[in-house]
Amino acid sequence: MTSASELRSGKGDRDENFPVASWIIHPRHRALILAYYNFVRTADDIADHATLPPDQKLACLDLLEAELLGKGDTQAEAVTLRRALAERGMTPRHALDVLIAFRMDVTKLRYETWDEVIHYCRYSAMPVGRFMLDVHGESTSTWVASDALCAGLQINNHLQDCGKDFRELNRVYLPRDALAASGASVEQLGLAQSPPAMLACLQSLAARNEALLDEGRSLAAEIRDFRLGVDVAVIQAYADRIVRLLKVRDPLRERVHLNKFELLTFSLAGMIGEVGRRAIGRKAISRPGTAHDA
């Protein structure tokens, strides 16, 4: 391999469940956010590559990490992010964290409990929110709500793509204890439609994830930056709609995503709600608790 870019899947920022460096975000932040996104997307695509052997995947991820830390200049995504972070005086900690998750993707194919899935989200999803908050100079006190929202977004994605992940990667994020409690089996993820037991499992996990997303609902109001607060409100609106769909639909039988009309509708709802909240000066919702291990 000469470049990690050669292993990209072709998936880009417009394919995500949330806006990446959207027009809502101040232009001064977009280059750095896109540099972070491209680094993460490249590492994710390496971990998910259909034919690359596990040892080569790990070697590629190690190379990205080394060059992010300044040990080489052959990987464009690592070099671009390294320089963008240096310009802002930021550390690479949140990029290094996501690499832990992608190494887990290479080496860990099953999860026993909900807590194991949340531990995975600590490295796959929570660093993304923490990075965005750091870019905008927000307090680490916002990490509690951010961690919940980001984990909820990740689990939405796990539920949406559960069949594809199993068929293409033999990877299952549905906790084994949840499958067992519903009388479902991993092999059912290969079917074209969920049997009753699998559907019950998927929808119970969606309900549990809805509660997790509720824990992050205060985030937009806790953020000082107006643009970021509005952007987060839009993301929350997307996540809420998707989890509601997952509670009633079968992701093995149909694609559970937002269509263009829904994206527009929930974007407007999120923006209007947050702008209105800030206009009348409603206070942030306070939630007890502490951020996941920093």
Coordinates of N, CA and C in Angstrom, one line a residue, residues 49-282:
H49 N -12.8 -2.7 5.1 CA -12.5 -3.2 3.7 C -12.8 -4.7 3.6
A50 N -13.5 -5.0 2.5 CA -14.0 -6.4 2.3 C -13.0 -7.4 2.1
T51 N -11.8 -7.1 1.5 CA -10.8 -8.1 1.1 C -9.5 -7.9 1.8
L52 N -9.2 -6.8 2.4 CA -7.9 -6.6 3.0 C -7.8 -7.5 4.3
P53 N -6.7 -8.3 4.4 CA -6.5 -9.1 5.5 C -6.4 -8.3 6.8
P54 N -6.8 -8.9 8.0 CA -6.8 -8.2 9.2 C -5.4 -7.6 9.6
D55 N -4.3 -8.3 9.3 CA -3.0 -7.8 9.7 C -2.6 -6.6 8.9
Q56 N -3.1 -6.6 7.6 CA -2.8 -5.4 6.8 C -3.7 -4.2 7.2
K57 N -4.9 -4.5 7.6 CA -5.7 -3.4 8.1 C -5.1 -2.7 9.3
L58 N -4.6 -3.6 10.2 CA -4.0 -3.0 11.4 C -2.7 -2.2 11.1
A59 N -2.0 -2.7 10.1 CA -0.7 -2.0 9.7 C -1.1 -0.7 9.1
C60 N -2.1 -0.6 8.3 CA -2.6 0.6 7.7 C -3.0 1.6 8.8
L61 N -3.8 1.2 9.8 CA -4.2 2.0 10.9 C -3.0 2.5 11.7
D62 N -2.0 1.6 11.9 CA -0.8 2.0 12.6 C -0.1 3.1 11.8
L63 N 0.0 3.0 10.5 CA 0.7 4.0 9.7 C 0.0 5.3 9.8
L64 N -1.4 5.3 9.7 CA -2.1 6.6 9.8 C -1.8 7.2 11.2
E65 N -1.8 6.4 12.2 CA -1.4 7.0 13.6 C 0.0 7.6 13.6
A66 N 0.9 6.8 13.1 CA 2.3 7.3 13.1 C 2.5 8.6 12.4
E67 N 1.8 8.7 11.2 CA 2.0 10.0 10.5 C 1.1 11.1 11.1
L68 N 0.0 10.8 11.7 CA -0.7 11.8 12.5 C 0.2 12.4 13.5
L69 N 1.1 11.6 14.1 CA 2.0 12.0 15.2 C 3.3 12.6 14.6
G70 N 3.4 12.7 13.3 CA 4.5 13.4 12.7 C 5.6 12.5 12.2
K71 N 5.4 11.2 12.2 CA 6.4 10.2 11.8 C 6.2 9.8 10.3
G72 N 6.3 10.8 9.4 CA 6.2 10.5 8.0 C 5.2 11.4 7.3
D73 N 5.3 11.4 6.0 CA 4.4 12.4 5.3 C 3.8 11.7 4.0
T74 N 3.5 10.4 4.1 CA 3.1 9.7 2.9 C 1.5 9.6 2.8
Q75 N 0.9 9.8 4.0 CA -0.6 9.6 4.0 C -1.3 10.9 4.1
A76 N -1.9 11.3 3.0 CA -2.5 12.7 2.9 C -3.4 13.0 4.0
E77 N -4.3 12.1 4.4 CA -5.3 12.4 5.4 C -4.7 12.6 6.7
A78 N -3.7 11.9 7.1 CA -3.0 12.1 8.3 C -2.2 13.4 8.4
V79 N -1.5 13.7 7.3 CA -0.7 14.9 7.2 C -1.6 16.1 7.2
T80 N -2.7 16.1 6.5 CA -3.6 17.3 6.4 C -4.2 17.5 7.8
L81 N -4.6 16.5 8.5 CA -5.2 16.7 9.8 C -4.1 17.1 10.8
R82 N -3.0 16.6 10.7 CA -1.9 17.0 11.6 C -1.6 18.5 11.5
R83 N -1.5 18.9 10.3 CA -1.2 20.3 10.1 C -2.4 21.2 10.5
A84 N -3.6 20.8 10.2 CA -4.7 21.6 10.6 C -4.9 21.7 12.1
L85 N -4.6 20.6 12.8 CA -4.6 20.7 14.3 C -3.5 21.6 14.8
A86 N -2.3 21.5 14.2 CA -1.2 22.3 14.7 C -1.5 23.8 14.5
E87 N -2.2 24.1 13.4 CA -2.5 25.5 13.2 C -3.4 26.1 14.3
R88 N -4.2 25.2 14.9 CA -5.2 25.6 15.9 C -4.7 25.3 17.3
G89 N -3.4 24.7 17.4 CA -2.9 24.4 18.7 C -3.7 23.3 19.4
M90 N -4.2 22.4 18.7 CA -5.0 21.3 19.2 C -4.2 20.0 19.2
T91 N -4.5 19.1 20.1 CA -3.8 17.8 20.1 C -4.6 16.8 19.3
P92 N -4.0 15.7 18.9 CA -4.7 14.7 18.1 C -5.5 13.7 18.9
R93 N -5.7 13.9 20.1 CA -6.3 12.9 21.0 C -7.6 12.3 20.5
H94 N -8.5 13.1 19.9 CA -9.8 12.6 19.5 C -9.6 11.8 18.2
A95 N -8.6 12.0 17.4 CA -8.4 11.2 16.3 C -7.7 9.9 16.7
L96 N -6.8 10.0 17.7 CA -6.2 8.7 18.2 C -7.2 7.8 18.8
D97 N -8.2 8.4 19.5 CA -9.3 7.6 20.1 C -10.1 6.8 19.1
V98 N -10.4 7.4 18.0 CA -11.2 6.7 17.0 C -10.4 5.5 16.4
L99 N -9.1 5.7 16.3 CA -8.3 4.6 15.8 C -8.4 3.3 16.7
I100 N -8.6 3.6 18.0 CA -8.9 2.4 18.9 C -10.1 1.7 18.5
A101 N -11.2 2.4 18.2 CA -12.4 1.7 17.7 C -12.2 1.0 16.4
F102 N -11.5 1.5 15.5 CA -11.3 0.8 14.2 C -10.4 -0.4 14.4
R103 N -9.5 -0.4 15.3 CA -8.8 -1.6 15.6 C -9.7 -2.6 16.2
M104 N -10.6 -2.2 17.0 CA -11.6 -3.1 17.6 C -12.4 -3.7 16.5
D105 N -12.8 -2.9 15.5 CA -13.6 -3.4 14.4 C -12.9 -4.6 13.6
V106 N -11.5 -4.5 13.6 CA -10.8 -5.5 12.9 C -10.7 -6.8 13.7
T107 N -10.6 -6.6 15.1 CA -10.3 -7.8 15.9 C -11.5 -8.3 16.7
K108 N -12.6 -7.6 16.8 CA -13.7 -7.9 17.7 C -15.0 -8.0 16.8
L109 N -15.6 -9.1 16.7 CA -16.7 -9.3 15.8 C -18.0 -9.5 16.6
R110 N -18.0 -9.7 17.9 CA -19.2 -9.9 18.7 C -19.1 -9.1 20.0
Y111 N -20.3 -8.7 20.5 CA -20.4 -7.9 21.7 C -21.4 -8.6 22.6
E112 N -21.0 -8.8 23.9 CA -21.8 -9.6 24.8 C -22.9 -8.8 25.4
T113 N -22.7 -7.6 25.8 CA -23.7 -6.8 26.5 C -23.8 -5.4 26.0
W114 N -24.8 -4.7 26.4 CA -25.0 -3.3 26.0 C -23.8 -2.4 26.5
D115 N -23.3 -2.7 27.7 CA -22.2 -2.0 28.2 C -20.9 -2.1 27.3
E116 N -20.8 -3.3 26.7 CA -19.6 -3.5 25.8 C -19.8 -2.6 24.5
V117 N -21.1 -2.5 24.1 CA -21.3 -1.7 22.9 C -21.1 -0.2 23.3
I118 N -21.5 0.2 24.4 CA -21.2 1.6 24.9 C -19.7 1.8 25.0
H119 N -18.9 0.8 25.4 CA -17.5 1.0 25.5 C -16.9 1.2 24.1
Y120 N -17.4 0.5 23.1 CA -17.0 0.7 21.7 C -17.4 2.1 21.3
C121 N -18.6 2.6 21.6 CA -19.0 3.9 21.2 C -18.1 5.0 21.9
R122 N -17.5 4.6 23.1 CA -16.6 5.6 23.7 C -15.4 6.0 22.8
Y123 N -15.1 5.1 21.9 CA -14.0 5.3 21.0 C -14.4 5.6 19.5
S124 N -15.6 5.0 19.1 CA -16.0 5.2 17.8 C -16.8 6.5 17.5
A125 N -17.5 6.9 18.5 CA -18.5 8.0 18.3 C -18.2 9.2 19.3
M126 N -18.0 8.9 20.6 CA -17.9 10.0 21.5 C -16.7 11.0 21.2
P127 N -15.6 10.5 20.6 CA -14.5 11.5 20.3 C -14.9 12.5 19.2
V128 N -15.8 12.1 18.4 CA -16.3 13.0 17.3 C -17.0 14.2 17.9
G129 N -17.9 13.9 18.8 CA -18.6 15.1 19.5 C -17.6 15.9 20.3
R130 N -16.7 15.2 21.0 CA -15.7 16.0 21.8 C -14.8 16.8 21.0
F131 N -14.5 16.3 19.8 CA -13.7 17.1 18.9 C -14.4 18.3 18.5
M132 N -15.7 18.2 18.1 CA -16.4 19.4 17.6 C -16.6 20.4 18.7
L133 N -16.8 19.9 19.9 CA -16.9 20.9 21.1 C -15.5 21.6 21.3
D134 N -14.4 20.9 21.2 CA -13.1 21.5 21.4 C -12.8 22.5 20.3
V135 N -13.2 22.2 19.1 CA -13.0 23.1 17.9 C -13.6 24.4 18.2
H136 N -14.8 24.4 18.9 CA -15.6 25.6 19.2 C -15.3 26.2 20.5
G137 N -14.3 25.6 21.2 CA -13.9 26.2 22.5 C -14.9 26.0 23.6
E138 N -15.7 24.9 23.5 CA -16.8 24.7 24.5 C -16.2 24.0 25.8
S139 N -16.9 24.1 26.8 CA -16.5 23.5 28.1 C -16.6 22.0 28.1
T140 N -15.7 21.3 28.8 CA -15.8 19.8 28.8 C -17.0 19.4 29.6
S141 N -17.7 20.3 30.3 CA -19.0 19.9 31.0 C -20.0 19.5 30.0
T142 N -19.9 19.9 28.7 CA -20.8 19.5 27.7 C -20.6 18.1 27.2
W143 N -19.5 17.4 27.6 CA -19.2 16.1 27.2 C -20.2 15.1 27.6
V144 N -20.9 15.3 28.7 CA -21.8 14.3 29.2 C -23.0 14.1 28.2
A145 N -23.6 15.2 27.9 CA -24.7 15.1 26.9 C -24.2 14.8 25.5
S146 N -23.0 15.3 25.1 CA -22.5 14.9 23.8 C -22.2 13.5 23.7
D147 N -21.6 12.9 24.7 CA -21.3 11.4 24.7 C -22.6 10.6 24.5
A148 N -23.7 11.0 25.1 CA -24.9 10.3 25.0 C -25.5 10.4 23.6
L149 N -25.5 11.6 23.0 CA -26.0 11.8 21.7 C -25.2 11.1 20.7
C150 N -23.8 11.2 20.8 CA -23.0 10.5 19.8 C -23.1 9.0 19.9
A151 N -23.2 8.4 21.1 CA -23.4 7.0 21.2 C -24.7 6.6 20.6
G152 N -25.7 7.4 20.8 CA -27.1 7.1 20.3 C -27.0 7.2 18.8
L153 N -26.3 8.1 18.2 CA -26.2 8.1 16.7 C -25.5 6.9 16.2
Q154 N -24.4 6.4 16.9 CA -23.7 5.2 16.5 C -24.6 4.0 16.6
I155 N -25.4 3.9 17.7 CA -26.2 2.7 17.8 C -27.4 2.7 16.8
N156 N -27.9 3.9 16.5 CA -28.9 4.0 15.4 C -28.3 3.4 14.1
N157 N -27.0 3.7 13.8 CA -26.3 3.2 12.7 C -26.2 1.7 12.7
H158 N -25.8 1.2 13.9 CA -25.7 -0.2 14.1 C -27.0 -1.0 13.8
L159 N -28.1 -0.4 14.2 CA -29.4 -1.0 14.0 C -29.8 -0.9 12.5
Q160 N -29.5 0.2 11.9 CA -29.8 0.4 10.5 C -29.1 -0.6 9.6
D161 N -27.8 -0.8 10.0 CA -27.0 -1.6 9.1 C -26.7 -3.0 9.6
C162 N -27.5 -3.5 10.5 CA -27.2 -4.8 11.2 C -27.1 -5.9 10.2
G163 N -28.0 -6.0 9.2 CA -27.9 -7.0 8.2 C -26.7 -6.9 7.3
K164 N -26.4 -5.8 6.9 CA -25.2 -5.5 6.0 C -23.9 -5.8 6.7
D165 N -23.8 -5.4 8.0 CA -22.6 -5.7 8.8 C -22.4 -7.2 8.9
F166 N -23.5 -7.9 9.2 CA -23.3 -9.4 9.3 C -23.0 -10.0 8.0
R167 N -23.7 -9.7 7.0 CA -23.5 -10.4 5.7 C -22.1 -10.1 5.1
E168 N -21.7 -8.8 5.2 CA -20.5 -8.4 4.5 C -19.2 -8.5 5.3
L169 N -19.3 -8.3 6.7 CA -18.2 -8.3 7.5 C -18.2 -9.3 8.7
N170 N -19.3 -10.1 8.8 CA -19.5 -11.0 9.9 C -19.3 -10.3 11.2
R171 N -19.8 -9.0 11.2 CA -19.6 -8.2 12.4 C -21.0 -7.9 13.0
V172 N -21.2 -8.2 14.3 CA -22.5 -8.0 14.9 C -22.3 -7.1 16.2
Y173 N -23.0 -6.0 16.1 CA -23.0 -5.1 17.3 C -24.2 -5.3 18.2
L174 N -25.1 -6.1 17.8 CA -26.3 -6.4 18.7 C -25.8 -7.2 19.9
P175 N -26.0 -6.8 21.1 CA -25.4 -7.6 22.2 C -26.0 -9.0 22.3
R176 N -25.1 -10.0 22.5 CA -25.6 -11.4 22.6 C -26.6 -11.6 23.6
D177 N -26.5 -10.9 24.8 CA -27.6 -11.1 25.8 C -28.9 -10.6 25.4
A178 N -29.0 -9.5 24.6 CA -30.2 -9.0 24.1 C -30.8 -10.0 23.0
L179 N -30.0 -10.6 22.2 CA -30.5 -11.6 21.2 C -31.1 -12.8 22.0
A180 N -30.3 -13.2 23.0 CA -30.8 -14.4 23.8 C -32.1 -14.1 24.5
A181 N -32.2 -12.9 25.0 CA -33.4 -12.6 25.8 C -34.7 -12.6 24.9
S182 N -34.5 -12.3 23.6 CA -35.6 -12.3 22.7 C -35.8 -13.6 22.0
G183 N -34.9 -14.5 22.2 CA -34.9 -15.8 21.5 C -34.5 -15.7 20.1
A184 N -33.7 -14.7 19.7 CA -33.2 -14.5 18.4 C -31.7 -15.1 18.3
S185 N -31.3 -15.2 17.0 CA -29.9 -15.8 16.8 C -29.2 -14.9 15.8
V186 N -27.9 -14.9 15.9 CA -27.1 -14.1 15.0 C -27.4 -14.4 13.5
E187 N -27.5 -15.7 13.3 CA -27.7 -16.2 11.9 C -29.0 -15.5 11.2
Q188 N -29.9 -15.1 12.0 CA -31.2 -14.5 11.5 C -30.9 -13.2 10.8
L189 N -29.7 -12.6 11.1 CA -29.4 -11.3 10.5 C -29.1 -11.5 9.0
G190 N -28.9 -12.7 8.6 CA -28.6 -13.0 7.2 C -29.9 -13.1 6.4
L191 N -31.1 -13.1 7.0 CA -32.4 -13.2 6.3 C -32.8 -12.0 5.7
A192 N -33.8 -12.1 4.8 CA -34.3 -10.9 4.0 C -35.3 -10.2 4.9
Q193 N -35.8 -10.8 5.9 CA -36.8 -10.2 6.8 C -36.6 -10.8 8.2
S194 N -36.8 -10.0 9.2 CA -36.6 -10.4 10.6 C -37.8 -11.3 11.0
P195 N -37.4 -12.5 11.6 CA -38.4 -13.3 12.3 C -38.9 -12.5 13.5
P196 N -40.1 -12.9 14.1 CA -40.6 -12.2 15.2 C -39.6 -12.0 16.3
A197 N -38.8 -13.0 16.6 CA -37.8 -12.9 17.8 C -36.8 -11.8 17.5
M198 N -36.3 -11.8 16.2 CA -35.3 -10.8 15.9 C -35.9 -9.4 15.8
L199 N -37.1 -9.3 15.3 CA -37.7 -8.0 15.2 C -37.9 -7.4 16.6
A200 N -38.3 -8.3 17.6 CA -38.5 -7.9 19.0 C -37.2 -7.4 19.6
C201 N -36.1 -8.1 19.2 CA -34.8 -7.7 19.7 C -34.4 -6.3 19.2
L202 N -34.5 -6.1 17.9 CA -34.1 -4.9 17.3 C -34.9 -3.7 17.8
Q203 N -36.2 -3.9 18.0 CA -37.1 -2.8 18.4 C -36.9 -2.5 19.9
S204 N -36.5 -3.5 20.7 CA -36.2 -3.3 22.1 C -34.9 -2.5 22.2
L205 N -34.0 -2.8 21.4 CA -32.7 -2.1 21.4 C -32.9 -0.6 20.9
A206 N -33.8 -0.4 19.9 CA -34.2 0.9 19.5 C -34.8 1.7 20.6
A207 N -35.7 1.1 21.4 CA -36.3 1.8 22.5 C -35.3 2.1 23.6
R208 N -34.3 1.2 23.8 CA -33.3 1.5 24.8 C -32.4 2.7 24.3
N209 N -32.2 2.7 23.0 CA -31.3 3.8 22.4 C -32.1 5.1 22.4
E210 N -33.4 5.0 22.3 CA -34.2 6.3 22.4 C -34.0 6.9 23.8
A211 N -33.9 6.1 24.8 CA -33.6 6.6 26.1 C -32.2 7.2 26.2
L212 N -31.3 6.6 25.6 CA -29.9 7.1 25.5 C -29.9 8.5 24.8
L213 N -30.6 8.6 23.7 CA -30.7 9.9 23.0 C -31.3 11.0 23.8
D214 N -32.3 10.6 24.7 CA -32.9 11.5 25.6 C -31.9 12.1 26.5
E215 N -30.9 11.3 26.9 CA -29.8 11.8 27.8 C -29.0 12.9 27.2
G216 N -28.9 12.9 25.9 CA -28.2 14.0 25.2 C -29.0 15.2 24.8
R217 N -30.2 15.2 25.1 CA -31.1 16.2 24.6 C -30.8 17.6 25.0
S218 N -30.1 17.7 26.1 CA -29.7 19.1 26.7 C -28.5 19.7 25.9
L219 N -27.8 18.9 25.1 CA -26.6 19.4 24.5 C -26.7 20.7 23.8
A220 N -27.6 20.8 22.9 CA -27.7 22.1 22.1 C -27.8 23.3 23.0
A221 N -28.6 23.1 24.0 CA -28.8 24.3 25.0 C -27.6 24.6 25.8
E222 N -26.7 23.6 26.0 CA -25.5 23.7 26.8 C -24.4 24.4 26.1
I223 N -24.5 24.4 24.8 CA -23.4 25.0 23.9 C -23.5 26.5 23.8
R224 N -22.4 27.2 24.0 CA -22.4 28.6 23.9 C -22.5 29.1 22.4
D225 N -21.7 28.4 21.6 CA -21.7 28.9 20.2 C -23.0 28.7 19.5
F226 N -23.5 29.8 19.0 CA -24.9 29.8 18.4 C -25.0 28.8 17.2
R227 N -24.1 28.9 16.3 CA -24.1 28.0 15.1 C -24.0 26.6 15.5
L228 N -23.1 26.2 16.3 CA -22.9 24.8 16.7 C -24.2 24.3 17.5
G229 N -24.7 25.2 18.3 CA -26.0 24.8 19.0 C -27.1 24.5 18.0
V230 N -27.2 25.3 17.0 CA -28.3 25.0 16.0 C -28.0 23.7 15.2
D231 N -26.7 23.5 14.9 CA -26.3 22.3 14.2 C -26.6 21.1 15.0
V232 N -26.3 21.1 16.3 CA -26.6 20.0 17.1 C -28.1 19.7 17.2
A233 N -28.9 20.8 17.3 CA -30.3 20.6 17.3 C -30.8 19.9 16.1
V234 N -30.2 20.2 15.0 CA -30.6 19.5 13.7 C -30.2 18.0 13.8
I235 N -29.0 17.8 14.3 CA -28.6 16.4 14.4 C -29.5 15.6 15.4
Q236 N -29.9 16.2 16.5 CA -30.7 15.6 17.4 C -32.1 15.3 16.8
A237 N -32.6 16.2 16.0 CA -33.9 15.9 15.3 C -33.8 14.8 14.3
Y238 N -32.7 14.7 13.6 CA -32.4 13.5 12.7 C -32.4 12.2 13.5
A239 N -31.7 12.2 14.6 CA -31.5 11.0 15.4 C -32.8 10.6 16.0
D240 N -33.6 11.5 16.5 CA -34.9 11.2 17.1 C -35.8 10.6 16.1
R241 N -35.8 11.1 14.9 CA -36.7 10.5 13.8 C -36.3 9.1 13.4
I242 N -35.0 8.9 13.3 CA -34.5 7.6 12.9 C -34.8 6.6 14.0
V243 N -34.6 6.9 15.2 CA -34.8 5.9 16.3 C -36.3 5.6 16.4
R244 N -37.2 6.6 16.1 CA -38.6 6.3 16.1 C -39.0 5.3 14.9
L245 N -38.3 5.5 13.8 CA -38.5 4.6 12.7 C -38.1 3.2 13.0
L246 N -36.9 3.1 13.7 CA -36.4 1.8 14.1 C -37.2 1.1 15.1
K247 N -38.0 1.8 15.8 CA -38.9 1.1 16.8 C -40.1 0.5 16.1
V248 N -40.4 0.8 14.9 CA -41.6 0.2 14.2 C -41.2 -0.5 12.9
R249 N -40.0 -0.3 12.4 CA -39.7 -0.9 11.1 C -38.7 -2.0 11.2
D250 N -38.5 -2.8 10.2 CA -37.6 -3.9 10.1 C -36.4 -3.6 9.2
P251 N -35.2 -3.3 9.8 CA -34.1 -2.9 9.0 C -33.5 -4.0 8.1
L252 N -34.0 -5.3 8.4 CA -33.6 -6.4 7.5 C -34.4 -6.4 6.2
R253 N -35.6 -5.8 6.3 CA -36.5 -5.9 5.2 C -36.5 -4.6 4.4
E254 N -36.2 -3.5 5.0 CA -36.2 -2.2 4.3 C -35.1 -1.2 4.8
R255 N -34.8 -0.3 4.0 CA -33.8 0.7 4.3 C -34.4 1.7 5.3
V256 N -33.9 1.8 6.5 CA -34.4 2.8 7.4 C -33.5 4.0 7.5
H257 N -33.8 4.9 6.6 CA -33.1 6.2 6.5 C -34.1 7.3 6.2
L258 N -33.6 8.5 6.4 CA -34.5 9.7 6.1 C -34.4 10.0 4.6
N259 N -35.6 10.3 4.0 CA -35.6 10.7 2.6 C -35.3 12.2 2.6
K260 N -35.3 12.8 1.4 CA -34.9 14.2 1.2 C -35.9 15.1 1.9
F261 N -37.2 14.7 1.7 CA -38.3 15.6 2.4 C -38.1 15.6 3.9
E262 N -37.9 14.4 4.4 CA -37.7 14.3 5.9 C -36.4 15.0 6.4
L263 N -35.4 14.9 5.6 CA -34.1 15.7 5.9 C -34.4 17.2 6.0
L264 N -35.2 17.7 5.0 CA -35.5 19.1 5.0 C -36.4 19.4 6.2
T265 N -37.4 18.6 6.4 CA -38.4 18.9 7.5 C -37.8 18.9 8.8
F266 N -36.9 17.9 9.1 CA -36.4 17.8 10.5 C -35.2 18.8 10.6
S267 N -34.6 19.2 9.5 CA -33.6 20.3 9.6 C -34.2 21.6 10.0
L268 N -35.3 21.9 9.4 CA -36.0 23.1 9.7 C -36.6 23.1 11.1
A269 N -37.1 21.9 11.5 CA -37.7 21.8 12.9 C -36.6 22.0 13.9
G270 N -35.4 21.4 13.7 CA -34.3 21.5 14.6 C -33.8 23.0 14.7
M271 N -33.7 23.6 13.5 CA -33.2 25.0 13.5 C -34.1 25.9 14.2
I272 N -35.4 25.8 13.8 CA -36.4 26.7 14.3 C -36.5 26.6 15.8
G273 N -36.5 25.3 16.3 CA -36.7 25.1 17.7 C -35.5 25.7 18.5
E274 N -34.3 25.5 18.0 CA -33.1 26.0 18.8 C -33.0 27.5 18.7
V275 N -33.3 28.1 17.5 CA -33.2 29.5 17.3 C -34.3 30.2 18.3
G276 N -35.4 29.6 18.3 CA -36.5 30.1 19.2 C -36.1 30.0 20.6
R277 N -35.5 28.9 21.0 CA -35.1 28.7 22.4 C -34.1 29.8 22.8
R278 N -33.1 30.0 21.9 CA -32.1 31.1 22.2 C -32.7 32.5 22.2
A279 N -33.7 32.7 21.3 CA -34.3 34.0 21.2 C -35.0 34.4 22.5
I280 N -35.6 33.4 23.2 CA -36.4 33.7 24.4 C -35.5 33.5 25.6
G281 N -34.3 33.1 25.4 CA -33.3 33.0 26.5 C -33.6 31.9 27.5
R282 N -34.2 30.8 27.0 CA -34.5 29.6 27.8 C -33.1 29.0 28.2

